[in-house]
Amino acid sequence: LPAGLGLAGTAVAASGTKAAAPMPPGMAHPNPTEYVGTRPAPVERQAPGALDPMQILTAFDSGKVTRPADGGVQREYTLTAFDREIEVARGVKFPAWTFNGSVPGPTIRCTEGDRLVIHFRNEGAHPHTIHLHGIHPANADGVLEIVPPGGTYDYRLTAEPFGVFLYHCHVMPLKKHIHKGLYGAFIVDPKTPRPPAKELVMVMNGFDTDLDGENEFYAVNGIANYFAEHPIPLQVGEPVRVYLVNMLEFDLINSFHL
């Protein structure tokens, strides 16, 4: 494992709520009242109560579900980009660009064939977009439809194919917008459900805290060494399915050892 990753890690989807665990001193995300940039922080998000890495493991955002007249399923999600200083290791702060106040952003989950509407608002100090991996129309690609600070955009697409994907900002320089924190997991379930299992989402990431183009800290779900101090509880014989997303920038490879 890279230095700083501790016992946390990720693996490819395999099988065999929010549990409010208190954060230890120095590990909780701070709640600043000002952006790192020049735009004032939205009042309703000055103390968003970001999830800790253990909660992110099982926090799936299935959206607001409605059923159109044709009998299909439509899911609506809301993602807001804004700048926020977060703590990525004990006493180490990082000027992040976030989706909904956390790094990684919410885990978007749906089923193959669902119609997705993602309402995006940019409350950051820089232009941003949302680019989802998978198949989607050109006007939902998140590459050309750049959203300026204060702007909004609705992404409309059909979820396909099924699998484990990711989403991220696609504004240039791409590497900077990703390493600053604008990314998350995107899970499209097959129409035929997978066998039951305890499901966990792990997003591998890194933080270039001195802005020299190299990572100083490596983490899973946002805080270095978190799972070294907070082991994931599992039962002997329990089927476990881990969804892996590797969002590491600057390093050519990343790995997982269990």
mmCIF file of N, CA, C and O in Angstrom, residues 183-221:
data_model
loop_
_atom_site.group_PDB
_atom_site.id
_atom_site.type_symbol
_atom_site.label_atom_id
_atom_site.label_comp_id
_atom_site.label_asym_id
_atom_site.label_seq_id
_atom_site.Cartn_x
_atom_site.Cartn_y
_atom_site.Cartn_z
ATOM 1 N N TYR A 183 -14.948 14.481 -7.400
ATOM 2 C CA TYR A 183 -15.164 13.146 -7.930
ATOM 3 C C TYR A 183 -15.998 12.327 -6.960
ATOM 4 O O TYR A 183 -16.184 12.694 -5.792
ATOM 5 N N GLY A 184 -16.496 11.187 -7.454
ATOM 6 C CA GLY A 184 -17.271 10.278 -6.614
ATOM 7 C C GLY A 184 -17.546 8.983 -7.352
ATOM 8 O O GLY A 184 -17.208 8.829 -8.532
ATOM 9 N N ALA A 185 -18.155 8.031 -6.672
ATOM 10 C CA ALA A 185 -18.481 6.731 -7.260
ATOM 11 C C ALA A 185 -19.852 6.768 -7.916
ATOM 12 O O ALA A 185 -20.761 7.460 -7.461
ATOM 13 N N PHE A 186 -20.013 5.982 -8.982
ATOM 14 C CA PHE A 186 -21.261 5.903 -9.747
ATOM 15 C C PHE A 186 -21.537 4.421 -10.004
ATOM 16 O O PHE A 186 -20.802 3.761 -10.739
ATOM 17 N N ILE A 187 -22.583 3.888 -9.383
ATOM 18 C CA ILE A 187 -22.895 2.463 -9.470
ATOM 19 C C ILE A 187 -24.203 2.269 -10.225
ATOM 20 O O ILE A 187 -25.240 2.839 -9.854
ATOM 21 N N VAL A 188 -24.142 1.479 -11.290
ATOM 22 C CA VAL A 188 -25.342 1.116 -12.055
ATOM 23 C C VAL A 188 -25.567 -0.379 -11.838
ATOM 24 O O VAL A 188 -24.775 -1.214 -12.291
ATOM 25 N N ASP A 189 -26.626 -0.714 -11.112
ATOM 26 C CA ASP A 189 -26.930 -2.111 -10.835
ATOM 27 C C ASP A 189 -27.553 -2.785 -12.052
ATOM 28 O O ASP A 189 -28.267 -2.143 -12.832
ATOM 29 N N PRO A 190 -27.331 -4.092 -12.216
ATOM 30 C CA PRO A 190 -27.995 -4.816 -13.302
ATOM 31 C C PRO A 190 -29.488 -4.960 -13.022
ATOM 32 O O PRO A 190 -29.923 -4.886 -11.870
ATOM 33 N N LYS A 191 -30.268 -5.170 -14.066
ATOM 34 C CA LYS A 191 -31.714 -5.328 -13.878
ATOM 35 C C LYS A 191 -32.032 -6.564 -13.042
ATOM 36 O O LYS A 191 -32.982 -6.558 -12.263
ATOM 37 N N THR A 192 -31.237 -7.611 -13.214
ATOM 38 C CA THR A 192 -31.360 -8.784 -12.348
ATOM 39 C C THR A 192 -30.447 -8.579 -11.149
ATOM 40 O O THR A 192 -29.225 -8.483 -11.323
ATOM 41 N N PRO A 193 -30.987 -8.454 -9.943
ATOM 42 C CA PRO A 193 -30.162 -8.108 -8.775
ATOM 43 C C PRO A 193 -29.032 -9.099 -8.537
ATOM 44 O O PRO A 193 -29.156 -10.300 -8.800
ATOM 45 N N ARG A 194 -27.933 -8.598 -8.034
ATOM 46 C CA ARG A 194 -26.829 -9.450 -7.620
ATOM 47 C C ARG A 194 -27.226 -10.214 -6.357
ATOM 48 O O ARG A 194 -28.142 -9.797 -5.643
ATOM 49 N N PRO A 195 -26.535 -11.306 -6.040
ATOM 50 C CA PRO A 195 -26.822 -12.029 -4.796
ATOM 51 C C PRO A 195 -26.638 -11.106 -3.589
ATOM 52 O O PRO A 195 -25.793 -10.211 -3.606
ATOM 53 N N PRO A 196 -27.408 -11.302 -2.519
ATOM 54 C CA PRO A 196 -27.285 -10.450 -1.330
ATOM 55 C C PRO A 196 -25.872 -10.492 -0.758
ATOM 56 O O PRO A 196 -25.212 -11.532 -0.755
ATOM 57 N N ALA A 197 -25.400 -9.359 -0.278
ATOM 58 C CA ALA A 197 -24.080 -9.262 0.334
ATOM 59 C C ALA A 197 -23.992 -7.942 1.087
ATOM 60 O O ALA A 197 -24.772 -7.016 0.834
ATOM 61 N N LYS A 198 -23.063 -7.855 1.994
ATOM 62 C CA LYS A 198 -22.761 -6.574 2.636
ATOM 63 C C LYS A 198 -21.955 -5.765 1.628
ATOM 64 O O LYS A 198 -20.887 -6.200 1.180
ATOM 65 N N GLU A 199 -22.461 -4.601 1.252
ATOM 66 C CA GLU A 199 -21.840 -3.825 0.186
ATOM 67 C C GLU A 199 -21.121 -2.603 0.749
ATOM 68 O O GLU A 199 -21.653 -1.876 1.585
ATOM 69 N N LEU A 200 -19.918 -2.394 0.237
ATOM 70 C CA LEU A 200 -19.073 -1.295 0.709
ATOM 71 C C LEU A 200 -18.505 -0.550 -0.497
ATOM 72 O O LEU A 200 -18.079 -1.165 -1.472
ATOM 73 N N VAL A 201 -18.495 0.783 -0.402
ATOM 74 C CA VAL A 201 -17.879 1.623 -1.428
ATOM 75 C C VAL A 201 -16.574 2.178 -0.878
ATOM 76 O O VAL A 201 -16.545 2.772 0.210
ATOM 77 N N MET A 202 -15.501 1.972 -1.626
ATOM 78 C CA MET A 202 -14.204 2.516 -1.230
ATOM 79 C C MET A 202 -13.624 3.306 -2.391
ATOM 80 O O MET A 202 -13.452 2.764 -3.487
ATOM 81 N N VAL A 203 -13.348 4.581 -2.152
ATOM 82 C CA VAL A 203 -12.770 5.455 -3.169
ATOM 83 C C VAL A 203 -11.334 5.770 -2.760
ATOM 84 O O VAL A 203 -11.104 6.436 -1.745
ATOM 85 N N MET A 204 -10.382 5.257 -3.500
ATOM 86 C CA MET A 204 -8.972 5.538 -3.217
ATOM 87 C C MET A 204 -8.616 6.916 -3.765
ATOM 88 O O MET A 204 -8.915 7.226 -4.921
ATOM 89 N N ASN A 205 -7.987 7.716 -2.930
ATOM 90 C CA ASN A 205 -7.621 9.060 -3.366
ATOM 91 C C ASN A 205 -6.334 9.510 -2.692
ATOM 92 O O ASN A 205 -5.815 8.855 -1.794
ATOM 93 N N GLY A 206 -5.802 10.630 -3.159
ATOM 94 C CA GLY A 206 -4.591 11.199 -2.592
ATOM 95 C C GLY A 206 -4.708 12.697 -2.506
ATOM 96 O O GLY A 206 -5.585 13.311 -3.135
ATOM 97 N N PHE A 207 -3.812 13.307 -1.722
ATOM 98 C CA PHE A 207 -3.862 14.757 -1.522
ATOM 99 C C PHE A 207 -2.466 15.352 -1.641
ATOM 100 O O PHE A 207 -1.535 14.947 -0.933
ATOM 101 N N ASP A 208 -2.350 16.300 -2.549
ATOM 102 C CA ASP A 208 -1.105 17.054 -2.730
ATOM 103 C C ASP A 208 -1.199 18.303 -1.869
ATOM 104 O O ASP A 208 -1.588 19.373 -2.325
ATOM 105 N N THR A 209 -0.849 18.165 -0.597
ATOM 106 C CA THR A 209 -1.090 19.246 0.369
ATOM 107 C C THR A 209 -0.126 20.411 0.241
ATOM 108 O O THR A 209 -0.431 21.516 0.700
ATOM 109 N N ASP A 210 1.050 20.198 -0.365
ATOM 110 C CA ASP A 210 1.970 21.334 -0.545
ATOM 111 C C ASP A 210 2.004 21.805 -1.994
ATOM 112 O O ASP A 210 2.834 22.633 -2.374
ATOM 113 N N LEU A 211 1.072 21.256 -2.817
ATOM 114 C CA LEU A 211 0.853 21.715 -4.192
ATOM 115 C C LEU A 211 2.119 21.656 -5.042
ATOM 116 O O LEU A 211 2.396 22.547 -5.852
ATOM 117 N N ASP A 212 2.890 20.562 -4.879
ATOM 118 C CA ASP A 212 4.121 20.391 -5.650
ATOM 119 C C ASP A 212 3.963 19.373 -6.777
ATOM 120 O O ASP A 212 4.938 18.991 -7.411
ATOM 121 N N GLY A 213 2.715 18.914 -7.006
ATOM 122 C CA GLY A 213 2.480 17.948 -8.063
ATOM 123 C C GLY A 213 2.695 16.512 -7.650
ATOM 124 O O GLY A 213 2.703 15.618 -8.501
ATOM 125 N N GLU A 214 2.855 16.259 -6.356
ATOM 126 C CA GLU A 214 2.998 14.899 -5.837
ATOM 127 C C GLU A 214 2.128 14.744 -4.600
ATOM 128 O O GLU A 214 1.938 15.698 -3.833
ATOM 129 N N ASN A 215 1.603 13.540 -4.382
ATOM 130 C CA ASN A 215 0.751 13.304 -3.222
ATOM 131 C C ASN A 215 1.578 13.133 -1.951
ATOM 132 O O ASN A 215 2.566 12.396 -1.947
ATOM 133 N N GLU A 216 1.149 13.818 -0.907
ATOM 134 C CA GLU A 216 1.763 13.636 0.407
ATOM 135 C C GLU A 216 0.959 12.670 1.278
ATOM 136 O O GLU A 216 1.499 12.056 2.191
ATOM 137 N N PHE A 217 -0.337 12.551 0.999
ATOM 138 C CA PHE A 217 -1.203 11.682 1.792
ATOM 139 C C PHE A 217 -2.049 10.827 0.865
ATOM 140 O O PHE A 217 -2.533 11.297 -0.159
ATOM 141 N N TYR A 218 -2.237 9.559 1.251
ATOM 142 C CA TYR A 218 -3.072 8.624 0.520
ATOM 143 C C TYR A 218 -4.192 8.173 1.441
ATOM 144 O O TYR A 218 -3.989 7.996 2.645
ATOM 145 N N ALA A 219 -5.380 7.985 0.881
ATOM 146 C CA ALA A 219 -6.534 7.696 1.727
ATOM 147 C C ALA A 219 -7.531 6.815 1.000
ATOM 148 O O ALA A 219 -7.453 6.608 -0.219
ATOM 149 N N VAL A 220 -8.468 6.290 1.761
ATOM 150 C CA VAL A 220 -9.669 5.667 1.228
ATOM 151 C C VAL A 220 -10.849 6.399 1.844
ATOM 152 O O VAL A 220 -10.917 6.549 3.069
ATOM 153 N N ASN A 221 -11.724 6.939 0.999
ATOM 154 C CA ASN A 221 -12.896 7.713 1.438
ATOM 155 C C ASN A 221 -12.506 8.996 2.163
ATOM 156 O O ASN A 221 -13.260 9.499 2.988
#
